[in-house]
PDB file of C-alpha atoms in Angstrom:
ATOM      1  CA  UNK A  15      -0.016   0.002   0.344  1.00 79.00           C
ATOM      2  CA  UNK A  16       2.767   2.492   0.672  1.00 83.00           C
ATOM      3  CA  UNK A  17       4.233   2.032  -2.256  1.00 87.00           C
ATOM      4  CA  UNK A  18       0.804   2.520  -4.552  1.00 90.00           C
ATOM      5  CA  UNK A  19       0.421   6.038  -1.852  1.00 93.00           C
ATOM      6  CA  UNK A  20       3.598   7.100  -2.692  1.00 94.00           C
ATOM      7  CA  UNK A  21       2.920   6.640  -6.717  1.00 94.00           C
ATOM      8  CA  UNK A  22      -0.110   8.566  -6.515  1.00 94.00           C
ATOM      9  CA  UNK A  23       1.801  11.218  -4.832  1.00 95.00           C
ATOM     10  CA  UNK A  24       4.233  11.245  -6.999  1.00 95.00           C
ATOM     11  CA  UNK A  25       2.242  10.879 -10.105  1.00 95.00           C
ATOM     12  CA  UNK A  26      -0.494  13.721  -8.896  1.00 96.00           C
ATOM     13  CA  UNK A  27       1.051  16.091  -6.630  1.00 96.00           C
ATOM     14  CA  UNK A  28      -1.982  18.149  -5.841  1.00 96.00           C
ATOM     15  CA  UNK A  29      -3.492  15.128  -3.956  1.00 96.00           C
ATOM     16  CA  UNK A  30      -1.308  16.507  -0.879  1.00 96.00           C
ATOM     17  CA  UNK A  31      -1.923  19.628   0.854  1.00 97.00           C
ATOM     18  CA  UNK A  32       0.280  22.071   2.463  1.00 98.00           C
ATOM     19  CA  UNK A  33       1.559  21.960   5.963  1.00 97.00           C
ATOM     20  CA  UNK A  34       4.734  24.299   6.211  1.00 97.00           C
ATOM     21  CA  UNK A  35       5.027  27.231   3.977  1.00 96.00           C
ATOM     22  CA  UNK A  36       8.563  29.333   3.237  1.00 94.00           C
ATOM     23  CA  UNK A  37      11.142  26.506   4.032  1.00 94.00           C
ATOM     24  CA  UNK A  38      14.354  27.627   5.217  1.00 93.00           C
ATOM     25  CA  UNK A  39      16.524  24.802   3.189  1.00 94.00           C
ATOM     26  CA  UNK A  40      18.755  26.266   0.330  1.00 95.00           C
ATOM     27  CA  UNK A  41      17.658  23.256  -1.238  1.00 96.00           C
ATOM     28  CA  UNK A  42      14.280  24.562  -1.771  1.00 97.00           C
ATOM     29  CA  UNK A  43      14.554  27.593  -0.433  1.00 96.00           C
ATOM     30  CA  UNK A  44      10.675  29.204  -0.174  1.00 96.00           C
ATOM     31  CA  UNK A  45       8.697  26.075  -1.208  1.00 97.00           C
ATOM     32  CA  UNK A  46       5.710  24.109   1.063  1.00 97.00           C
ATOM     33  CA  UNK A  47       6.311  21.147   2.415  1.00 97.00           C
ATOM     34  CA  UNK A  48       3.141  19.174   1.351  1.00 97.00           C
ATOM     35  CA  UNK A  49       1.282  16.162   2.655  1.00 97.00           C
ATOM     36  CA  UNK A  50      -0.337  12.826   1.492  1.00 96.00           C
ATOM     37  CA  UNK A  51      -2.084  10.598   3.261  1.00 95.00           C
ATOM     38  CA  UNK A  52      -4.474   7.794   2.524  1.00 93.00           C
ATOM     39  CA  UNK A  53      -6.168   5.124   5.064  1.00 91.00           C
ATOM     40  CA  UNK A  54      -6.662   1.567   3.668  1.00 87.00           C
ATOM     41  CA  UNK A  55      -9.554  -0.350   3.874  1.00 85.00           C
ATOM     42  CA  UNK A  56      -8.225  -2.338   7.602  1.00 85.00           C
ATOM     43  CA  UNK A  57      -7.577   1.304   8.887  1.00 84.00           C
ATOM     44  CA  UNK A  58      -3.399   1.544   8.367  1.00 86.00           C
ATOM     45  CA  UNK A  59      -2.372   4.857   7.422  1.00 90.00           C
ATOM     46  CA  UNK A  60       0.703   5.777   4.719  1.00 93.00           C
ATOM     47  CA  UNK A  61       1.907   9.380   4.131  1.00 94.00           C
ATOM     48  CA  UNK A  62       3.781  10.827   2.215  1.00 96.00           C
ATOM     49  CA  UNK A  63       5.717  14.113   2.953  1.00 96.00           C
ATOM     50  CA  UNK A  64       7.551  16.120  -0.299  1.00 97.00           C
ATOM     51  CA  UNK A  65       8.389  19.845  -1.426  1.00 97.00           C
ATOM     52  CA  UNK A  66       6.035  21.741  -3.537  1.00 97.00           C
ATOM     53  CA  UNK A  67       7.061  25.126  -5.649  1.00 97.00           C
ATOM     54  CA  UNK A  68       3.995  27.322  -5.655  1.00 97.00           C
ATOM     55  CA  UNK A  69       3.421  30.308  -7.583  1.00 96.00           C
ATOM     56  CA  UNK A  70      -0.040  32.067  -7.409  1.00 95.00           C
ATOM     57  CA  UNK A  71      -1.733  28.900  -6.851  1.00 95.00           C
ATOM     58  CA  UNK A  72      -0.046  26.975  -9.491  1.00 96.00           C
ATOM     59  CA  UNK A  73       2.246  23.974  -8.629  1.00 97.00           C
ATOM     60  CA  UNK A  74       5.966  24.618 -10.706  1.00 97.00           C
ATOM     61  CA  UNK A  75       8.172  21.981  -8.938  1.00 97.00           C
ATOM     62  CA  UNK A  76       7.858  19.024  -6.248  1.00 97.00           C
ATOM     63  CA  UNK A  77      10.793  17.234  -4.953  1.00 97.00           C
ATOM     64  CA  UNK A  78      11.932  15.513  -1.998  1.00 97.00           C
ATOM     65  CA  UNK A  79       9.301  12.751  -1.577  1.00 97.00           C
ATOM     66  CA  UNK A  80       9.461  10.335   1.631  1.00 95.00           C
ATOM     67  CA  UNK A  81       7.555   8.284   3.658  1.00 93.00           C
ATOM     68  CA  UNK A  82       7.193   9.612   7.084  1.00 86.00           C
TER      69      UNK A  82
ATOM     70  CA  UNK B  27     -14.432  20.113  22.938  1.00 93.00           C
ATOM     71  CA  UNK B  28     -15.562  17.392  20.496  1.00 95.00           C
ATOM     72  CA  UNK B  29     -16.012  16.988  16.268  1.00 98.00           C
ATOM     73  CA  UNK B  30     -17.663  15.096  14.180  1.00 98.00           C
ATOM     74  CA  UNK B  31     -16.198  15.149  11.101  1.00 98.00           C
ATOM     75  CA  UNK B  32     -18.312  15.889   7.716  1.00 98.00           C
ATOM     76  CA  UNK B  33     -16.144  16.047   4.270  1.00 98.00           C
ATOM     77  CA  UNK B  34     -12.362  15.254   3.944  1.00 96.00           C
ATOM     78  CA  UNK B  35     -11.905  16.342   0.358  1.00 97.00           C
ATOM     79  CA  UNK B  36      -9.940  19.694  -0.988  1.00 97.00           C
ATOM     80  CA  UNK B  37     -13.933  19.622  -3.315  1.00 97.00           C
ATOM     81  CA  UNK B  38     -15.532  20.553  -0.379  1.00 98.00           C
ATOM     82  CA  UNK B  39     -13.635  23.504   0.639  1.00 98.00           C
ATOM     83  CA  UNK B  40     -13.975  24.863  -2.579  1.00 98.00           C
ATOM     84  CA  UNK B  41     -17.393  26.722  -1.354  1.00 97.00           C
ATOM     85  CA  UNK B  42     -15.770  28.496   1.162  1.00 98.00           C
ATOM     86  CA  UNK B  43     -13.061  29.906  -1.321  1.00 98.00           C
ATOM     87  CA  UNK B  44     -13.280  33.722  -1.673  1.00 97.00           C
ATOM     88  CA  UNK B  45     -12.488  33.372  -5.370  1.00 96.00           C
ATOM     89  CA  UNK B  46     -12.827  31.209  -7.705  1.00 96.00           C
ATOM     90  CA  UNK B  47     -10.098  28.861  -8.479  1.00 96.00           C
ATOM     91  CA  UNK B  48      -9.077  26.041 -11.184  1.00 96.00           C
ATOM     92  CA  UNK B  49      -9.217  22.456  -9.688  1.00 97.00           C
ATOM     93  CA  UNK B  50      -5.797  22.215  -9.679  1.00 96.00           C
ATOM     94  CA  UNK B  51      -4.756  25.760  -8.083  1.00 97.00           C
ATOM     95  CA  UNK B  52      -3.873  25.809  -4.165  1.00 97.00           C
ATOM     96  CA  UNK B  53      -6.631  27.920  -2.014  1.00 97.00           C
ATOM     97  CA  UNK B  54      -6.751  29.211   0.797  1.00 98.00           C
ATOM     98  CA  UNK B  55      -6.682  26.177   2.887  1.00 98.00           C
ATOM     99  CA  UNK B  56      -3.542  24.814   1.296  1.00 98.00           C
ATOM    100  CA  UNK B  57      -5.272  22.342  -1.043  1.00 98.00           C
ATOM    101  CA  UNK B  58      -6.369  21.775  -4.219  1.00 97.00           C
ATOM    102  CA  UNK B  59      -9.737  20.476  -5.386  1.00 97.00           C
ATOM    103  CA  UNK B  60      -8.436  16.989  -5.886  1.00 97.00           C
ATOM    104  CA  UNK B  61      -6.340  17.097  -2.502  1.00 96.00           C
ATOM    105  CA  UNK B  62      -7.674  14.163  -0.301  1.00 94.00           C
ATOM    106  CA  UNK B  63      -7.671  14.045   3.957  1.00 95.00           C
ATOM    107  CA  UNK B  64      -7.001  10.678   4.376  1.00 93.00           C
ATOM    108  CA  UNK B  65      -6.296  11.621   7.643  1.00 94.00           C
ATOM    109  CA  UNK B  66      -9.967  11.833   8.618  1.00 96.00           C
ATOM    110  CA  UNK B  67     -12.915   9.788   8.488  1.00 95.00           C
ATOM    111  CA  UNK B  68     -16.603  10.696   7.435  1.00 97.00           C
ATOM    112  CA  UNK B  69     -18.470  10.199  10.397  1.00 98.00           C
ATOM    113  CA  UNK B  70     -16.108   9.702  13.390  1.00 97.00           C
ATOM    114  CA  UNK B  71     -15.583  11.610  15.681  1.00 97.00           C
ATOM    115  CA  UNK B  72     -12.768  13.314  17.347  1.00 97.00           C
ATOM    116  CA  UNK B  73     -11.765  15.088  20.946  1.00 96.00           C
ATOM    117  CA  UNK B  74     -10.253  19.005  19.644  1.00 97.00           C
ATOM    118  CA  UNK B  75      -6.841  19.424  21.197  1.00 97.00           C
ATOM    119  CA  UNK B  76      -6.402  22.846  19.942  1.00 98.00           C
ATOM    120  CA  UNK B  77      -7.148  25.217  17.274  1.00 98.00           C
ATOM    121  CA  UNK B  78      -4.332  26.367  15.014  1.00 98.00           C
ATOM    122  CA  UNK B  79      -5.062  29.539  13.365  1.00 98.00           C
ATOM    123  CA  UNK B  80      -3.470  29.816   9.866  1.00 98.00           C
ATOM    124  CA  UNK B  81      -2.719  32.859   7.940  1.00 98.00           C
ATOM    125  CA  UNK B  82      -5.944  32.153   5.608  1.00 98.00           C
ATOM    126  CA  UNK B  83      -7.878  29.605   7.482  1.00 98.00           C
ATOM    127  CA  UNK B  84      -8.498  28.376  10.827  1.00 98.00           C
ATOM    128  CA  UNK B  85      -7.928  23.890  11.517  1.00 98.00           C
ATOM    129  CA  UNK B  86      -8.845  21.554  14.843  1.00 98.00           C
ATOM    130  CA  UNK B  87      -5.633  19.880  15.976  1.00 98.00           C
ATOM    131  CA  UNK B  88      -7.435  16.147  16.180  1.00 98.00           C
ATOM    132  CA  UNK B  89      -5.774  12.468  16.033  1.00 97.00           C
ATOM    133  CA  UNK B  90      -7.071   9.651  13.975  1.00 96.00           C
ATOM    134  CA  UNK B  91      -6.356   6.356  15.726  1.00 93.00           C
ATOM    135  CA  UNK B  92      -2.712   8.210  16.416  1.00 94.00           C
ATOM    136  CA  UNK B  93      -2.492   9.864  13.541  1.00 95.00           C
ATOM    137  CA  UNK B  94      -2.364  13.847  14.637  1.00 97.00           C
ATOM    138  CA  UNK B  95      -3.338  16.059  12.229  1.00 97.00           C
ATOM    139  CA  UNK B  96      -4.465  19.788  11.839  1.00 98.00           C
ATOM    140  CA  UNK B  97      -7.670  20.204   9.080  1.00 98.00           C
ATOM    141  CA  UNK B  98      -9.590  22.612   8.590  1.00 98.00           C
ATOM    142  CA  UNK B  99     -12.877  23.723  10.525  1.00 98.00           C
ATOM    143  CA  UNK B 100     -14.788  23.233   8.019  1.00 98.00           C
ATOM    144  CA  UNK B 101     -14.497  19.887   7.103  1.00 98.00           C
ATOM    145  CA  UNK B 102     -15.918  18.961  10.399  1.00 98.00           C
ATOM    146  CA  UNK B 103     -19.665  19.929  12.528  1.00 98.00           C
ATOM    147  CA  UNK B 104     -19.143  20.628  16.414  1.00 98.00           C
ATOM    148  CA  UNK B 105     -20.325  17.831  18.844  1.00 97.00           C
ATOM    149  CA  UNK B 106     -19.042  19.881  21.980  1.00 94.00           C
ATOM    150  CA  UNK B 107     -18.465  23.092  21.806  1.00 95.00           C
ATOM    151  CA  UNK B 108     -17.214  23.611  25.313  1.00 92.00           C
ATOM    152  CA  UNK B 109     -13.410  24.287  25.221  1.00 92.00           C
ATOM    153  CA  UNK B 110     -10.909  22.935  27.950  1.00 90.00           C
ATOM    154  CA  UNK B 111     -10.375  25.581  30.822  1.00 90.00           C
ATOM    155  CA  UNK B 112      -6.340  24.732  30.852  1.00 92.00           C
ATOM    156  CA  UNK B 113      -6.327  25.645  27.286  1.00 96.00           C
ATOM    157  CA  UNK B 114      -3.798  28.538  26.585  1.00 98.00           C
ATOM    158  CA  UNK B 115      -3.257  30.581  23.761  1.00 98.00           C
ATOM    159  CA  UNK B 116      -0.128  32.165  22.473  1.00 98.00           C
ATOM    160  CA  UNK B 117       0.568  34.624  19.199  1.00 98.00           C
ATOM    161  CA  UNK B 118       3.205  33.080  17.028  1.00 98.00           C
ATOM    162  CA  UNK B 119       5.609  36.117  17.130  1.00 97.00           C
ATOM    163  CA  UNK B 120       7.296  37.496  13.173  1.00 96.00           C
ATOM    164  CA  UNK B 121      11.008  35.779  13.433  1.00 96.00           C
ATOM    165  CA  UNK B 122       9.364  32.242  14.276  1.00 95.00           C
ATOM    166  CA  UNK B 123       9.895  29.802  11.562  1.00 93.00           C
ATOM    167  CA  UNK B 124       6.367  29.091  11.332  1.00 95.00           C
ATOM    168  CA  UNK B 125       5.272  32.775  10.808  1.00 96.00           C
ATOM    169  CA  UNK B 126       3.212  33.896   9.256  1.00 96.00           C
ATOM    170  CA  UNK B 127       1.752  30.382   7.593  1.00 97.00           C
ATOM    171  CA  UNK B 128       0.825  29.952  11.661  1.00 98.00           C
ATOM    172  CA  UNK B 129      -0.347  33.450  13.111  1.00 98.00           C
ATOM    173  CA  UNK B 130      -1.867  31.778  16.834  1.00 98.00           C
ATOM    174  CA  UNK B 131      -2.347  28.757  19.065  1.00 98.00           C
ATOM    175  CA  UNK B 132      -4.956  27.690  21.389  1.00 98.00           C
ATOM    176  CA  UNK B 133      -4.935  24.289  23.202  1.00 97.00           C
ATOM    177  CA  UNK B 134      -3.620  22.083  25.822  1.00 97.00           C
ATOM    178  CA  UNK B 135      -0.437  23.742  27.858  1.00 97.00           C
ATOM    179  CA  UNK B 136       2.465  22.563  25.446  1.00 98.00           C
ATOM    180  CA  UNK B 137       1.082  23.468  22.437  1.00 98.00           C
ATOM    181  CA  UNK B 138       1.916  26.980  23.178  1.00 97.00           C
ATOM    182  CA  UNK B 139       4.708  26.766  25.298  1.00 97.00           C
ATOM    183  CA  UNK B 140       6.839  24.994  22.978  1.00 97.00           C
ATOM    184  CA  UNK B 141       7.711  26.862  20.307  1.00 97.00           C
ATOM    185  CA  UNK B 142       8.484  24.133  18.136  1.00 97.00           C
ATOM    186  CA  UNK B 143       5.091  22.699  18.485  1.00 97.00           C
ATOM    187  CA  UNK B 144       2.936  22.975  15.781  1.00 97.00           C
ATOM    188  CA  UNK B 145       6.251  21.959  13.507  1.00 96.00           C
ATOM    189  CA  UNK B 146       7.508  19.203  15.450  1.00 96.00           C
ATOM    190  CA  UNK B 147       3.685  17.314  15.919  1.00 96.00           C
ATOM    191  CA  UNK B 148       2.562  17.511  11.961  1.00 95.00           C
ATOM    192  CA  UNK B 149       5.751  18.339  10.059  1.00 94.00           C
ATOM    193  CA  UNK B 150       8.704  16.363  11.754  1.00 94.00           C
ATOM    194  CA  UNK B 151       5.965  13.721  13.814  1.00 94.00           C
ATOM    195  CA  UNK B 152       8.554  14.662  16.518  1.00 96.00           C
ATOM    196  CA  UNK B 153       7.523  10.685  19.252  1.00 96.00           C
ATOM    197  CA  UNK B 154       8.597  12.908  22.545  1.00 97.00           C
ATOM    198  CA  UNK B 155       6.250  16.196  21.449  1.00 97.00           C
ATOM    199  CA  UNK B 156       3.937  13.529  20.243  1.00 97.00           C
ATOM    200  CA  UNK B 157       3.771  11.850  23.551  1.00 97.00           C
ATOM    201  CA  UNK B 158       2.917  14.903  25.493  1.00 98.00           C
ATOM    202  CA  UNK B 159      -0.145  15.445  22.863  1.00 98.00           C
ATOM    203  CA  UNK B 160      -1.186  12.048  23.928  1.00 98.00           C
ATOM    204  CA  UNK B 161      -0.651  12.585  27.553  1.00 97.00           C
ATOM    205  CA  UNK B 162      -3.073  15.975  27.481  1.00 97.00           C
ATOM    206  CA  UNK B 163      -5.585  13.908  25.702  1.00 96.00           C
ATOM    207  CA  UNK B 164      -5.794  11.170  28.418  1.00 95.00           C
ATOM    208  CA  UNK B 165      -6.477  13.775  30.989  1.00 92.00           C
ATOM    209  CA  UNK B 166      -8.940  15.393  28.748  1.00 90.00           C
ATOM    210  CA  UNK B 167     -10.653  11.713  28.419  1.00 90.00           C
ATOM    211  CA  UNK B 168     -10.714  11.352  32.109  1.00 88.00           C
ATOM    212  CA  UNK B 169     -12.208  14.670  32.739  1.00 82.00           C
ATOM    213  CA  UNK B 170     -14.740  14.513  29.707  1.00 79.00           C
ATOM    214  CA  UNK B 171     -15.803  10.636  31.495  1.00 78.00           C
ATOM    215  CA  UNK B 172     -16.791  13.054  34.603  1.00 68.00           C
TER     216      UNK B 172
END
């Protein structure tokens, strides 16, 4: 399931939500931290965090996908 | 305070936006029309541990079977509107990393006294910070049992 969630997040990064803006990491300065969580039928959650660059509400770039 | 989840999609929040948006655009809730709130389940009730007052919206701090998240208030209906008498309030200072994204926090004491509480709970998912949340939640649950 986790792999499926990761695949979904990478293919459709607009599925996630912003959990933090204005990142200070020089690799992604000013980007936003995103979170995508899915719950399986048996109640198990899988969560992926990644970073996104938004400009005027439009997603321009994503990076650093990882499980939490 | 208790709330019940009534919606769990970014699409459900679109009617609360201040201007029309394309489905793939980020709105004021930090979500698009495609976003999914898998952290919460429709029909489930949650004990509210605090409010996170973001720059552009307000969220309940809750957990779903131990998974802590801050979700927009519009995704819930209020079941019990009485807030805990032990809640504290803190305005975020402009030199903090989470400013201006987060403007204020209101909830269990350590949510305010620990300036990194929001980041540690939601972004870093730090175990020590989570432990404090759940300890306070147990106290609250005992209080609600009466």
